[in-house]
Structure formats: C-alpha cells, structure tokens
XYZ file of C-alpha atoms in Angstrom:
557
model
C -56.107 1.587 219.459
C -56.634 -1.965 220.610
C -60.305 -3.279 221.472
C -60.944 -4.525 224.577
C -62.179 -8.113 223.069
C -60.125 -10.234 225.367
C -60.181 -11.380 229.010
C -56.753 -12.918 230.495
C -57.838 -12.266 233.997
C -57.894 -14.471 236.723
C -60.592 -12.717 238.490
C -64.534 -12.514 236.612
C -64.255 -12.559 233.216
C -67.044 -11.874 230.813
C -67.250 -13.400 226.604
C -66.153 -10.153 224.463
C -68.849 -7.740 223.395
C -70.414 -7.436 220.024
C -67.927 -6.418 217.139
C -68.506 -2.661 216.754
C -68.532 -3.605 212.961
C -71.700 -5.770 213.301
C -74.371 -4.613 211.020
C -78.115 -5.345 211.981
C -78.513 -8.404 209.796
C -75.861 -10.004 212.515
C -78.298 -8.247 215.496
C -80.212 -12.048 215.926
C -77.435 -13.598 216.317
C -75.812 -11.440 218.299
C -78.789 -11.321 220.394
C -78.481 -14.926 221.043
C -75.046 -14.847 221.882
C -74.881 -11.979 223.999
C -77.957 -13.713 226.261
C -76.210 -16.971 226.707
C -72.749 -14.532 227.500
C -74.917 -12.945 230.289
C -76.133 -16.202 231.954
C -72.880 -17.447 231.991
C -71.539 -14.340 233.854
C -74.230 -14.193 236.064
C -73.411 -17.684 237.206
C -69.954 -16.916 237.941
C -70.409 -13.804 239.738
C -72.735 -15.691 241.726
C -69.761 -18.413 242.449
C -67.187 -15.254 243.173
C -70.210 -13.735 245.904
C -70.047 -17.252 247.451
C -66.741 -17.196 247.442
C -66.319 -13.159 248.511
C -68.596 -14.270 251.598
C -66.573 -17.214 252.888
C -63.332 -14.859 252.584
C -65.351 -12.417 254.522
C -66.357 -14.638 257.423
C -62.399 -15.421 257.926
C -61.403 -12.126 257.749
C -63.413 -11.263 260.228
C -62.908 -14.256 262.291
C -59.457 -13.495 262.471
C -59.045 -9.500 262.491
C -59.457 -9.357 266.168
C -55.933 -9.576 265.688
C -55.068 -9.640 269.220
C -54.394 -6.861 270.528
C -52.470 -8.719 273.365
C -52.199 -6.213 275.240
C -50.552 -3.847 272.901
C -50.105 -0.248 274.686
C -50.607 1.217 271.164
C -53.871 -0.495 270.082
C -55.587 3.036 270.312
C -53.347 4.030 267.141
C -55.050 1.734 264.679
C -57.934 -0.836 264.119
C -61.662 -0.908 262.624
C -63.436 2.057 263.348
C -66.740 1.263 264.801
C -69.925 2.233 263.382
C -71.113 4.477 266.019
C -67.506 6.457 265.762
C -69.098 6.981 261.682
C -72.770 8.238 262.684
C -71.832 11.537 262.850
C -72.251 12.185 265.812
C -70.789 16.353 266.784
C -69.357 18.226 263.846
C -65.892 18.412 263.325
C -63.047 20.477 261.586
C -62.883 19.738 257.387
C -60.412 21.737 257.355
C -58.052 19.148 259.281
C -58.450 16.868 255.961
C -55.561 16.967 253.366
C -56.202 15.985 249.857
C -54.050 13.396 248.592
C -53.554 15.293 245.337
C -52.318 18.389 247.168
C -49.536 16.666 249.232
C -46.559 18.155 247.866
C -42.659 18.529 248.851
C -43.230 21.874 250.432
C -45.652 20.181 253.282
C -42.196 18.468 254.167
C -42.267 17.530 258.312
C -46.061 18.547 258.862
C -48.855 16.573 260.397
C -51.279 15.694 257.871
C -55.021 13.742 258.455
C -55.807 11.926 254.734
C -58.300 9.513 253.779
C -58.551 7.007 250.985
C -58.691 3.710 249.406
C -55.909 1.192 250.408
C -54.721 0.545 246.701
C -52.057 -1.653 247.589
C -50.449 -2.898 250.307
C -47.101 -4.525 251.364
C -45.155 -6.278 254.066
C -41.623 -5.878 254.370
C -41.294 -7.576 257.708
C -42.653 -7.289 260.549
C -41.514 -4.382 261.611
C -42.424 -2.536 258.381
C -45.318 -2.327 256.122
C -46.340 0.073 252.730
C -49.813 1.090 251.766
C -50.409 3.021 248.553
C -53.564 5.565 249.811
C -55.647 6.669 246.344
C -57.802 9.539 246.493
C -59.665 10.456 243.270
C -57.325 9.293 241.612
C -54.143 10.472 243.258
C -52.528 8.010 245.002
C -49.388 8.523 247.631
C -46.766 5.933 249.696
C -47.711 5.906 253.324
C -44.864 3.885 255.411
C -45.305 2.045 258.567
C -42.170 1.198 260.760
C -43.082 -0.160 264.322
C -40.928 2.598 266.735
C -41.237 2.098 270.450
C -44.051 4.412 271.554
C -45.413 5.114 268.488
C -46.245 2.048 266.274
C -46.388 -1.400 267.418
C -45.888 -4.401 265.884
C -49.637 -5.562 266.062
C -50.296 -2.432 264.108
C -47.922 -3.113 261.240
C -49.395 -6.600 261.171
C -52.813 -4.758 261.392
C -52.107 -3.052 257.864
C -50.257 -6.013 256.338
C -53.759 -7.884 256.496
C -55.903 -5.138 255.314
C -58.187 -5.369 252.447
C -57.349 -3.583 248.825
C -59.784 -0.707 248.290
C -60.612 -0.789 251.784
C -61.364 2.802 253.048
C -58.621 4.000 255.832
C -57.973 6.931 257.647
C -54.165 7.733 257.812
C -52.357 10.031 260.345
C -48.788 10.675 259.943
C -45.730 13.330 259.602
C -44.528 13.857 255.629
C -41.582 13.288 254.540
C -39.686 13.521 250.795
C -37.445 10.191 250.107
C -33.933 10.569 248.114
C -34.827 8.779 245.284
C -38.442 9.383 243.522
C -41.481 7.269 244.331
C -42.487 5.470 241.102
C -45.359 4.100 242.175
C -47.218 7.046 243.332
C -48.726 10.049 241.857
C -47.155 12.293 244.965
C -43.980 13.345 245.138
C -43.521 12.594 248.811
C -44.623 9.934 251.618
C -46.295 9.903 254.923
C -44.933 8.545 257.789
C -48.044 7.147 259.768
C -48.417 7.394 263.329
C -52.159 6.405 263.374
C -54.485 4.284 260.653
C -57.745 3.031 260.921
C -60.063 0.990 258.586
C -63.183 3.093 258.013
C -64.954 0.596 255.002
C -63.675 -2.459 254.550
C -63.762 -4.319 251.179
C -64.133 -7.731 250.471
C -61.257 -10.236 250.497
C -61.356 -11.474 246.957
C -62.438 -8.214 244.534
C -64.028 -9.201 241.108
C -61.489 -6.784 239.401
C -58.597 -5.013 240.402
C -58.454 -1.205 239.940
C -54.750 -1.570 238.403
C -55.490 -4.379 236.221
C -58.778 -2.104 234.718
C -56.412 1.143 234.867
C -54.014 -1.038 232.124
C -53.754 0.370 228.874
C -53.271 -2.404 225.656
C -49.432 -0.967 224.529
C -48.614 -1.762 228.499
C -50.419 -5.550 227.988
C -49.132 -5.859 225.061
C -45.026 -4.937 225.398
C -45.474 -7.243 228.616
C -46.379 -10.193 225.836
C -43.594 -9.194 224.015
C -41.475 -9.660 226.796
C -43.006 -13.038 227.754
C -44.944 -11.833 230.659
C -48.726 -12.319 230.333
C -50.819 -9.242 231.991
C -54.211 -9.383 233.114
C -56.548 -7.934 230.436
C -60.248 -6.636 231.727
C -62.721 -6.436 228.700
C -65.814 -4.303 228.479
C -67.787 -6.594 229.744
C -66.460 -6.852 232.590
C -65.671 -3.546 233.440
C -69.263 -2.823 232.544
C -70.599 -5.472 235.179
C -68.690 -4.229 238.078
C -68.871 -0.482 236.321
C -68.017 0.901 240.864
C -64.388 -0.491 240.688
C -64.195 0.425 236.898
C -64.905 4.165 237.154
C -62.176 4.237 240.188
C -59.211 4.140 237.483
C -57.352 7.123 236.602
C -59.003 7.381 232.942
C -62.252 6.886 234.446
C -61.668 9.559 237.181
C -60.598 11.906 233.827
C -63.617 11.058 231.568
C -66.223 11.676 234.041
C -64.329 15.338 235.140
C -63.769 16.093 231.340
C -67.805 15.333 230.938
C -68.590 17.571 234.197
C -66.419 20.455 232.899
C -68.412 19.837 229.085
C -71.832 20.440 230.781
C -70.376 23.332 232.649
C -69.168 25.475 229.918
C -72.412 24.197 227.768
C -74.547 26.000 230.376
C -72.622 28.939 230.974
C -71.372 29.455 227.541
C -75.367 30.015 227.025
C -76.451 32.043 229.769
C -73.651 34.010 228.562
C -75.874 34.484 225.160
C -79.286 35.390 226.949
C -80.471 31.778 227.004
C -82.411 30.260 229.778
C -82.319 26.487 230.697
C -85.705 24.661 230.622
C -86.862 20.604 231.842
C -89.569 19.051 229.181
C -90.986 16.105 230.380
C -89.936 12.767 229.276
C -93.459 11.314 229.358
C -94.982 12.096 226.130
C -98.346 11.048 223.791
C -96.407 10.329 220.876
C -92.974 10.228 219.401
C -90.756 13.081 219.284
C -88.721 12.017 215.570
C -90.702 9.249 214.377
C -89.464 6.358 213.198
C -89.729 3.047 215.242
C -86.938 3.697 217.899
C -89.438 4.800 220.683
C -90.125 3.021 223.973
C -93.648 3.013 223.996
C -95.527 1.992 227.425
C -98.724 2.570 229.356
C -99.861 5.594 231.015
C -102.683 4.912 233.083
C -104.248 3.114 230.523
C -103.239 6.010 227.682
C -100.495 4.837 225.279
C -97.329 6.536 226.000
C -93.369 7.459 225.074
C -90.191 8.369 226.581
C -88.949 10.995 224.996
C -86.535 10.571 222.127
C -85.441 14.349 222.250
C -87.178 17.696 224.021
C -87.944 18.753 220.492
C -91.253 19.484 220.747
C -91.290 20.778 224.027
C -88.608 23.137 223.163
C -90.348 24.484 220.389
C -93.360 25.265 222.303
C -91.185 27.567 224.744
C -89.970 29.393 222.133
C -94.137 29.617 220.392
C -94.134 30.888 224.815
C -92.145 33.851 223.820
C -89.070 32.150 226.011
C -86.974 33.226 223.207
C -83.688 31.429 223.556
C -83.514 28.025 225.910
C -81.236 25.165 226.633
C -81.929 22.046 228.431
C -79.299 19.725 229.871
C -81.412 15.890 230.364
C -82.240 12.218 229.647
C -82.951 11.273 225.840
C -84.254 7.885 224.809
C -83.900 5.659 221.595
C -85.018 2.194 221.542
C -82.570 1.524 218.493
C -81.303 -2.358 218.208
C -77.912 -1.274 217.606
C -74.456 -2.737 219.344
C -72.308 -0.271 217.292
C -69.393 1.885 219.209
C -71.538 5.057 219.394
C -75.562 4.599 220.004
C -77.148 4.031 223.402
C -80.583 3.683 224.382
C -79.808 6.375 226.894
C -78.030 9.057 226.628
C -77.730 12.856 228.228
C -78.399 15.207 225.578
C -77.469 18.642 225.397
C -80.422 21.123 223.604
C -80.727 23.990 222.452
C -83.662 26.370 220.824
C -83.587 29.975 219.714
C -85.605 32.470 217.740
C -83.735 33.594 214.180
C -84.570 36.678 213.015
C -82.940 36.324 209.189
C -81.367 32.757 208.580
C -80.508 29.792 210.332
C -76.821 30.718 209.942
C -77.654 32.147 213.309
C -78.029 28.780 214.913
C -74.717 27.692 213.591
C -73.041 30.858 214.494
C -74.219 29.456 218.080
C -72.564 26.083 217.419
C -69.371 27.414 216.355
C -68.292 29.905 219.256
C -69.826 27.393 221.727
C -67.835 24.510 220.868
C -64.576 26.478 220.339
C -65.055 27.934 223.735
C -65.617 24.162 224.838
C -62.537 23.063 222.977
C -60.764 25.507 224.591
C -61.650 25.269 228.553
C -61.120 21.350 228.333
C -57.426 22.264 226.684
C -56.520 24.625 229.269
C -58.739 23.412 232.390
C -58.759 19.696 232.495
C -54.669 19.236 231.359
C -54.243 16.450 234.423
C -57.245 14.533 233.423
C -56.507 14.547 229.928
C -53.652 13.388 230.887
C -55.005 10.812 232.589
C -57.541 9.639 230.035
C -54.205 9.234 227.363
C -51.739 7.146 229.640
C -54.715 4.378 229.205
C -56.041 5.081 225.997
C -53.853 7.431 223.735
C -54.860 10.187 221.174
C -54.003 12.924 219.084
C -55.476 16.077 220.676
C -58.285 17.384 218.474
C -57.758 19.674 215.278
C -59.970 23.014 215.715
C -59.960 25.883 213.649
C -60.907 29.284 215.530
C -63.552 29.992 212.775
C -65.171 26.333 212.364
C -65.125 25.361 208.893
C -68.449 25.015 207.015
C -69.390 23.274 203.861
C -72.458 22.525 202.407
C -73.793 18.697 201.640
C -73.538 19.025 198.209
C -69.888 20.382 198.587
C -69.363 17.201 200.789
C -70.777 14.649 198.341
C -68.582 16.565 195.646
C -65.318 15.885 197.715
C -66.073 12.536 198.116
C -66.945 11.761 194.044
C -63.317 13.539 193.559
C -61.814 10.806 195.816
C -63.492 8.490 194.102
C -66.597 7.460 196.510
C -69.982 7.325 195.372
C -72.697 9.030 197.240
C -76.110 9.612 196.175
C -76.543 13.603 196.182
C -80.548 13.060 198.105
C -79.073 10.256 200.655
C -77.605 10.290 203.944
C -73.815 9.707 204.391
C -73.513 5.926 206.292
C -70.776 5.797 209.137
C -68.090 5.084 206.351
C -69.098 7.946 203.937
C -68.662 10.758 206.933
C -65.397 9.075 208.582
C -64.080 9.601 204.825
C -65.567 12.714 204.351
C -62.971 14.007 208.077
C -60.530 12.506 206.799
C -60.464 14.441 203.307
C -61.495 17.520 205.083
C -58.389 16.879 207.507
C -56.334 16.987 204.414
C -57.664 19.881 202.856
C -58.516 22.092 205.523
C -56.264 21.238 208.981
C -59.419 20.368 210.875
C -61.373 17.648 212.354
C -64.572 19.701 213.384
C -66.646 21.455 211.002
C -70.467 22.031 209.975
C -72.204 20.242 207.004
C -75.184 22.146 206.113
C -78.091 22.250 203.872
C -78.886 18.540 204.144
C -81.719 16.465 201.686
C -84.865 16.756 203.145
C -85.927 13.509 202.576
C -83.612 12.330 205.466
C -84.446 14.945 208.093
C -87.004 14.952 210.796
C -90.730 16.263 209.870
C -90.132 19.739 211.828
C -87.232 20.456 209.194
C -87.489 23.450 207.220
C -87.007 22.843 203.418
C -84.773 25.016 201.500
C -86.291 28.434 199.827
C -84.390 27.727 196.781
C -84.501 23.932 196.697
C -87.197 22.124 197.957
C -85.541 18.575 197.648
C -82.622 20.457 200.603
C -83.453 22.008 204.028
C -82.240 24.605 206.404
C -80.234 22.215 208.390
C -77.062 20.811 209.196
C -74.532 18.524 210.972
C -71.907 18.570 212.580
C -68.762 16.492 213.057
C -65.862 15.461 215.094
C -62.965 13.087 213.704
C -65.404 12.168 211.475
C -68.161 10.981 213.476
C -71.783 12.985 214.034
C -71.883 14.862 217.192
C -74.871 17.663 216.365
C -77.934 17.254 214.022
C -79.758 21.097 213.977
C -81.986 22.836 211.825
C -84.676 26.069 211.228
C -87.941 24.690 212.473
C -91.341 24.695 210.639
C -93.333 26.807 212.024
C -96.365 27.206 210.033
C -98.943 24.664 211.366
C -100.306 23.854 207.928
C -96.614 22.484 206.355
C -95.958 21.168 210.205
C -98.792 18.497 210.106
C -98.431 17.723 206.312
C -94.637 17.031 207.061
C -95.253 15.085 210.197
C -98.258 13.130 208.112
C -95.841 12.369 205.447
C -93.219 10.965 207.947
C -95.298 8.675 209.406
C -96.567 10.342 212.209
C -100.481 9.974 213.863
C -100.883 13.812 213.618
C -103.033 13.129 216.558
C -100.875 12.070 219.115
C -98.964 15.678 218.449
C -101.899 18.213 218.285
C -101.161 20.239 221.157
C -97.392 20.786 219.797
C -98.896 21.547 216.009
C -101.583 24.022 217.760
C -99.109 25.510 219.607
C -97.960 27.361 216.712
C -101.522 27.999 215.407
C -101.122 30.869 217.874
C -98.115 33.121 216.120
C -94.792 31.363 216.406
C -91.544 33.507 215.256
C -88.869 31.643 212.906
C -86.542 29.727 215.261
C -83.759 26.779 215.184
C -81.624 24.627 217.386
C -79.811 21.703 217.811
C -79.283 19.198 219.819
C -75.708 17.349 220.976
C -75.104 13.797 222.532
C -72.819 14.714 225.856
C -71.190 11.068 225.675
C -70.532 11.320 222.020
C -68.971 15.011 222.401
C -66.421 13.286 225.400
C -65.627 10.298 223.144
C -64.504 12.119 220.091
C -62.791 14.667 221.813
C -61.103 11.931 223.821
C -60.222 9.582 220.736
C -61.642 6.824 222.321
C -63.423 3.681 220.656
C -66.468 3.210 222.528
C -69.615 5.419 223.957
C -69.775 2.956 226.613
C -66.731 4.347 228.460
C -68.150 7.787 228.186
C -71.732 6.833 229.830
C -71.583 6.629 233.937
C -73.714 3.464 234.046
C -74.343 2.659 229.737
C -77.634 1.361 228.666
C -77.675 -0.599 225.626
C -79.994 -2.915 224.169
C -78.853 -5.430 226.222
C -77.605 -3.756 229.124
C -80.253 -2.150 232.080
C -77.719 -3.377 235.267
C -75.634 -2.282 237.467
C-alpha cells in the first residue's frame, strides 16, 4: 500500500510525516524538522482562517438572496437559531436515515438530514445536492414546479456551502439508469430544504479528496490527470473533516464493535470490569517512558498500564477483571505503531494450575472477535478496503501456539540470526508471520515462554528455566498486539525483581504489600485497541486507528 508522503492539494497542505522506517538515531533530526513543518502549517492555516472569514462575510452578505417576493420562500432558507433551541419535543420517528432509503420506499414522503456533500446547478430551474449521512450519501433533485419550488429556491441550494448541514423534505423516487454517485439506490425529489449549520466557504480539505484511495490517485496519473492527494498531516490537523470519510466512518465502527465484544466476550467468562487510576507514585513497567509530573508537590506518573492496580483486585479476592481505559508511554518514537496514548484493553485473572489458562482466554476471545467483525461490520469493512485495501485476516479456530525458542529455531532454519535470551526487533517478528504463514495458514498465533531478561519485573520466571518466564505474546500479520504473563506474587521475589529492573521499590510499596497479605497465582494481559483495528484492517499507520492520535509531537486538535 502506498504512504501518504505527498500533498498535491490545492487546499492546506502539510510537509510529509516522519518515515515510519526512522530509527531513533534520526529522532533529533526529525525533531527539528517536524517543528519547523508545524510552524509552517500553522502559518498557513492561519492565512486559510483569514481567508475562510472574508468568504464568510460575503456569503452572508449576499444569502439574503432576495426573496423578492417569492410565494414559496417558506419552503427553504437558513433556519434560525431559535427554530434549533429545542424548543417542544417532536416526533424522531418522522426522521429517515439516509442509509435506509431503499427502492421499496418508492413515492413516500421522507424528512432526512445531512451534510450537503456536493452540490450542482444545472440551470436555473434545476439543481443536485448529494445529502451524506454517516457515511451514506443519496441524490436529492431540485426542479422549480409552479407551486412547489421556486426559482429563488433552486438558486438558494445552488449557493449553499459543502458540508453544510440541511434538512431535506421530499417524495422518493427510483431513476432508470443507476445513480453512480451515491451510496442509495434511489433519489429524493425535494419539496422543502433548509440550511440548519452552515460551513465555511473555502474548507481546508475536502471530504472526497481525503476519502481517495492511492490506486484511484495513482491510475488518474497514469491517465494524465493529476488528483488531489491529502497526507497525514493534514488529515491529522483538520482530523473533524478527516474522520467524515467512508473509511473513517468504518474504522471508528469496527473499533466500537472491538470494545463491545471485548467486554461482553468477558462478562460472558465471570469477569468484572474495573477503572484504576491513572495518577500513580511511580511507574507501572519501568523503564524511562513515563510522564512524570507534580502532584501537589509529590512526584507523580500517568499510568503506563493498570498493572498494578489490577493485580491488587485480584490480591481483593475480585477474582477475574477487565478494564477498558487510557494508557500512557512517553516513548520518542515516530514509527507506524507506538503512541503516547493509547486505549488499552486489560485483563487479570486468578490461575489455578498454569498460565495456559490466561492464553486459553486470549484464544477464544480473539476468535470470537475475529468472528463478529467478519460477520457484523461487512459494510464498514467494506468501506475501510475501497480506500485502503487488504487481505482479510488468516485465523485458525484453535490459535496456533509456539514457544520462543521454537520461534528463534524457525528463524535460524531460514537463515536469520536471533539471539535465543533477546527480544525479536520489528523485523525479526514480521519474519517470524511470515514463516509461520507458510507453515501453518495463519497470521495470528501465541509466542510463549519468553527470556526473562526482557520482561517486566512482575514476570514470573520459568519453573524449569530460570533464564525463561511464564509469559507470552501475541501477534497479528506479524506485528505485537498482546504482551501477558503469570504474575509474581510472592512479595519477597516481587521487590527483588522490581529492584533489579530499576525500580525505587519505594514508590511501589503499597502494590508489593498488597500481596504480603495472601495473593492466589494469577495472569493477564493486556491489548492495544488501535493496534488490534490496524492489523486486522491491514493498514500502515496507528494514527488512522486513534480518534484524535497523540504522538510525540502531536497534542492538537
């Protein structure tokens, strides 16, 4: 798939973002760059809110498009603001969805409201406005007919703003040859439209030039005919006309309906959901990707996972919990997949035996997850691939699971080195799906029984093996969604571990007492939500998986 590294657009345009391939001996630099990028687009969007205003302030001064005395005048126009103040309650019920319009609604009234996409003058007696609702869009046709539309109210909708907001009455009607340029099969005939929101003049994208995927840019090149390309930047910068694309409308549904069948598939299993706080004394992982700030004059954290927290639910006899919330890294990366933000999906559980218990989790949960996006969110999926292609993802109905050393032992036969008490880099595990892809017909499976030496200080080592642990991984096309594991839970290993990570033992006393107290074996994992929708999704960058993404240079909009 193509990266978004270019901007041919005559509207804002922002310097590409930073190669995913970048490496953090290129962060400086990129640092530099990126800073001098972002005070060169705030000076233009300054110059296109200048110029949005001025547009404005004619639109305005001439949209009191005479009514001259037009008999009709009541059957279109800006609704005023005290008409929007809800002012007595009224039937929802008299509201169609543009997505349900369908031929069998043939000849029937219908009330809609959405964003004027696009419109067009034919003459003027006639005018076409392309109404988008969540996506679905539909042709709504204006003729001027004595007694029911004028021809002040075609010129009305001729001047109209795109994305405005606009209430449409009218009769439907199915046209002999199919509408192309619509998601609905049919149109509506208006009798009645009125502007409800109007946008500005001069937009700093346009919702089809964002909704444009690269083989549609580029076969237009091909051809000689130069398309406007939005980059990530951009896009990210005016992220409220972004997300209005089809693919956006898809992502965010597809990420809705992954948190729904994450919580239910675990109530299902006699879990409980749970909120730690994200205010904490010290750091949750170690290591120096923590926010650190001042809490009324106490050093503080934001949380880089509910770890601890977790873990002293279960030590509360809580016995299995979930949590659905915010998780914070301050990691100076600008590859495709970190954030310093991100929703992250947890879970905790007591095992009575082994920690196979905790994968035994994994595996039904995300095969049940595989499955309800397959079958539930077809349209949106749908959606997502007209703009950015991709293979649906290879699942096997019992996941696949290997241990690390069976990993590292694939990868020497295909001839890539890999030290057998490491971690696997970005390039080792993308080589690792792909051989596992060949061998076994799947892109998700568990790698278990990791080194110790590169797991968090709450890991429990092996029985057999100190140098290994009772944890695991777990992957999709080659990327890490899941990092899980048994916990320590004797106090006396717990603070030795945490000592020899790094950690002020200190600053975590009431999580090591906690299990001073009795504290049954237990595991659990914990999953990035973005990262899940990205690799299921095939797509390049975490950034179009995150609502509003927050990188290390990126707090706004």
């Amino acid at each position: 798939m193509s990266s978004e590294s270019e901007t041919l657009s005559s509207s804002a345009s922002a310097p590409p973002p930073p190669s995913q391939s970048e490496e953090s001996s290129h962060e400086d630099d990129s640092k530099s760059v990126s800073k001098k990028a972002a005070k060169k687009e705030a000076a233009k969007l300054e110059k296109l809110r200048r110029r949005q205003e001025a547009a404005a302030a004619l639109s305005n001064a001439t949209s009191s498009l005479s009514v001259e005395e037009d008999p009709l005048a009541a059957n279109y126009g800006d609704v005023p603001l005290v008409e929007l103040q809800s002012k007595a309650p009224a039937d929802v019920n008299s509201w169609t969805e543009v997505g349900k319009l369908n031929e069998a609604m043939k000849d029937q009234h219908v009330l809609v409201r959405g964003r004027a996409q696009t419109i067009r003058s034919v003459s003027k007696n006639m005018a076409f406005v392309v109404v988008r609702e969540h996506g679905f869009t539909v042709q709504c046709v204006i003729t001027a007919t004595p007694d029911v539309v004028s021809r002040q109210m075609v010129k009305f909708v001729s001047g109209l703003n795109r994305e405005s907001i606009v209430d449409v009455e009218g009769i439907v009607s199915v046209p002999k040859d199919p509408i192309k340029g619509a998601t609905q099969p049919v149109e509506v005939q208006v009798r009645k439209l009125y502007c409800v929101s109007k946008a500005l003049p001069t937009l700093p994208i346009i919702v089809e030039d964002a909704a444009r995927s690269e083989i549609e840019i580029e076969k237009a090149l091909q051809a000689g005919e130069q398309l406007v390309r939005v980059n990530q930047d951009t896009r990210l910068n005016n992220r409220v006309i972004d997300i209005r694309t089809p693919a956006n409308q898809g992502i965010f549904r597809i990420q809705s309906q992954v948190g729904t069948v994450f919580r239910q598939f675990l109530l299902s299993e006699n879990f409980f959901e749970i909120h730690t706080p994200k205010l904490i004394a010290g750091s949750s992982e170690g290591g120096a990707s923590v926010f650190r700030l001042d809490y009324k004059g106490q050093p503080a954290c934001l949380a880089q996972s509910p770890q601890l927290h977790k873990q002293m639910a279960i030590c509360g006899d809580f016995g299995r919990v979930f949590e659905i919330g915010p998780v914070f890294r301050a990691e100076d990366s600008f590859t495709h997949r970190h954030l310093c933000e991100f929703t992250g999906l947890d879970v905790e559980m007591e095992i009575k035996n082994h920690y196979f218990e905790v994968m035994d989790i994994v595996d039904r949960l995300f095969v049940a997850m595989f499955d309800s996006l397959n079958q539930n969110c077809e349209k949106e999926l749908e959606a997502v691939g007209r703009q950015y292609p991709f293979e649906p993802l290879k699942y096997l109905r019992k996941t696949l699971r290997l241990t690390f050393e069976e990993g590292v032992q694939m990868l020497k036969d295909a001839g890539v080195e890999v030290d057998p008490l490491g971690d696997l880099n970005t390039e080792t595990e993308r080589k690792l799906g792909k051989l596992v892809l060949e061998k076994y017909g799947t892109e998700f499976y568990i790698l278990h029984r990791y080194p110790l030496a590169v797991r968090p200080f709450y890991t429990m080592p092996c029985y057999d093996n100190p140098a290994y642990s009772n944890s695991f991984d777990v992957f999709i096309r080659g990327e890490e969604i899941i990092s899980g594991a048994q916990r320590v839970h004797v106090p006396e290993l717990l603070a030795e571990r945490a000592q020899g990570c790094g950690i002020d033992v200190k600053t975590i006393s009431t999580y090591i007492d906690s299990f001073r107290y009795g504290a049954p074996p237990h595991g659990g994992f914990g999953v990035g939500l973005e990262r899940v929708v990205m690799l299921f999704c095939g797509l390049n960058n975490i950034r179009k998986t995150s609502l509003f993404p927050r990188d290390p240079l990126r707090i706004a909009p």
